[in-house]
Amino acid sequence: MSLQTRTENRRVVPLKPEQPVGGAIIDAQGREIPITEGMIQRACRELDRQSHSGSARQS
């Protein structure tokens, strides 16, 4: 069974950008900051951007 087959039947539930997703980070002052959907989306966009600019340099 391929990953593609397994994920075809999954339903994606969109979350509000400010909605916590169940994790937290600790900031420099020791405060617990809930990880939000928006934080994850921004991180994914940044990784995607970096991976595309990195592959262009390696060619």
mmCIF file of C-alpha atoms in Angstrom:
data_model
loop_
_atom_site.group_PDB
_atom_site.id
_atom_site.type_symbol
_atom_site.label_atom_id
_atom_site.label_comp_id
_atom_site.label_asym_id
_atom_site.label_seq_id
_atom_site.Cartn_x
_atom_site.Cartn_y
_atom_site.Cartn_z
ATOM 1 C CA MET A 1 0.000 0.000 0.000
ATOM 2 C CA SER A 2 1.524 3.307 -1.031
ATOM 3 C CA LEU A 3 1.355 6.534 0.928
ATOM 4 C CA GLN A 4 -0.656 8.040 -1.906
ATOM 5 C CA THR A 5 -3.317 5.341 -1.598
ATOM 6 C CA ARG A 6 -3.544 5.699 2.154
ATOM 7 C CA THR A 7 -4.019 9.482 2.108
ATOM 8 C CA GLU A 8 -6.624 9.643 -0.667
ATOM 9 C CA ASN A 9 -9.463 8.957 1.757
ATOM 10 C CA ARG A 10 -8.385 11.470 4.386
ATOM 11 C CA ARG A 11 -10.520 14.498 4.989
ATOM 12 C CA VAL A 12 -8.704 17.762 5.690
ATOM 13 C CA VAL A 13 -10.399 20.006 8.220
ATOM 14 C CA PRO A 14 -9.279 23.635 7.824
ATOM 15 C CA LEU A 15 -8.445 25.401 11.068
ATOM 16 C CA LYS A 16 -8.516 29.073 11.896
ATOM 17 C CA PRO A 17 -4.959 30.498 11.757
ATOM 18 C CA GLU A 18 -5.047 31.480 15.439
ATOM 19 C CA GLN A 19 -6.443 28.136 16.636
ATOM 20 C CA PRO A 20 -3.957 26.163 18.796
ATOM 21 C CA VAL A 21 -3.109 22.742 17.369
ATOM 22 C CA GLY A 22 -2.088 20.998 20.590
ATOM 23 C CA GLY A 23 1.569 21.891 21.085
ATOM 24 C CA ALA A 24 3.587 24.721 22.558
ATOM 25 C CA ILE A 25 7.037 26.268 22.442
ATOM 26 C CA ILE A 26 8.881 27.950 25.291
ATOM 27 C CA ASP A 27 10.123 31.462 24.518
ATOM 28 C CA ALA A 28 13.330 33.080 25.784
ATOM 29 C CA GLN A 29 11.515 34.346 28.906
ATOM 30 C CA GLY A 30 10.249 30.850 29.764
ATOM 31 C CA ARG A 31 6.656 31.494 28.693
ATOM 32 C CA GLU A 32 4.655 28.731 27.029
ATOM 33 C CA ILE A 33 3.414 29.878 23.602
ATOM 34 C CA PRO A 34 0.713 27.699 21.978
ATOM 35 C CA ILE A 35 1.583 26.569 18.450
ATOM 36 C CA THR A 36 -1.129 27.739 16.058
ATOM 37 C CA GLU A 37 -2.195 26.655 12.594
ATOM 38 C CA GLY A 38 -0.863 29.967 11.256
ATOM 39 C CA MET A 39 2.582 29.302 12.750
ATOM 40 C CA ILE A 40 2.712 25.900 11.077
ATOM 41 C CA GLN A 41 1.557 27.301 7.729
ATOM 42 C CA ARG A 42 4.191 30.073 7.850
ATOM 43 C CA ALA A 43 6.921 27.562 8.708
ATOM 44 C CA CYS A 44 5.860 25.281 5.846
ATOM 45 C CA ARG A 45 5.834 28.174 3.365
ATOM 46 C CA GLU A 46 9.304 29.237 4.509
ATOM 47 C CA LEU A 47 10.674 25.690 4.193
ATOM 48 C CA ASP A 48 9.115 25.364 0.752
ATOM 49 C CA ARG A 49 10.602 28.687 -0.329
ATOM 50 C CA GLN A 50 14.042 27.713 0.991
ATOM 51 C CA SER A 51 13.956 24.295 -0.652
ATOM 52 C CA HIS A 52 13.117 25.818 -4.032
ATOM 53 C CA SER A 53 15.803 28.493 -3.809
ATOM 54 C CA GLY A 54 18.324 25.891 -2.607
ATOM 55 C CA SER A 55 17.620 23.520 -5.493
ATOM 56 C CA ALA A 56 18.081 26.358 -7.994
ATOM 57 C CA ARG A 57 21.544 27.098 -6.587
ATOM 58 C CA GLN A 58 22.609 23.436 -6.675
ATOM 59 C CA SER A 59 21.788 23.004 -10.402
#
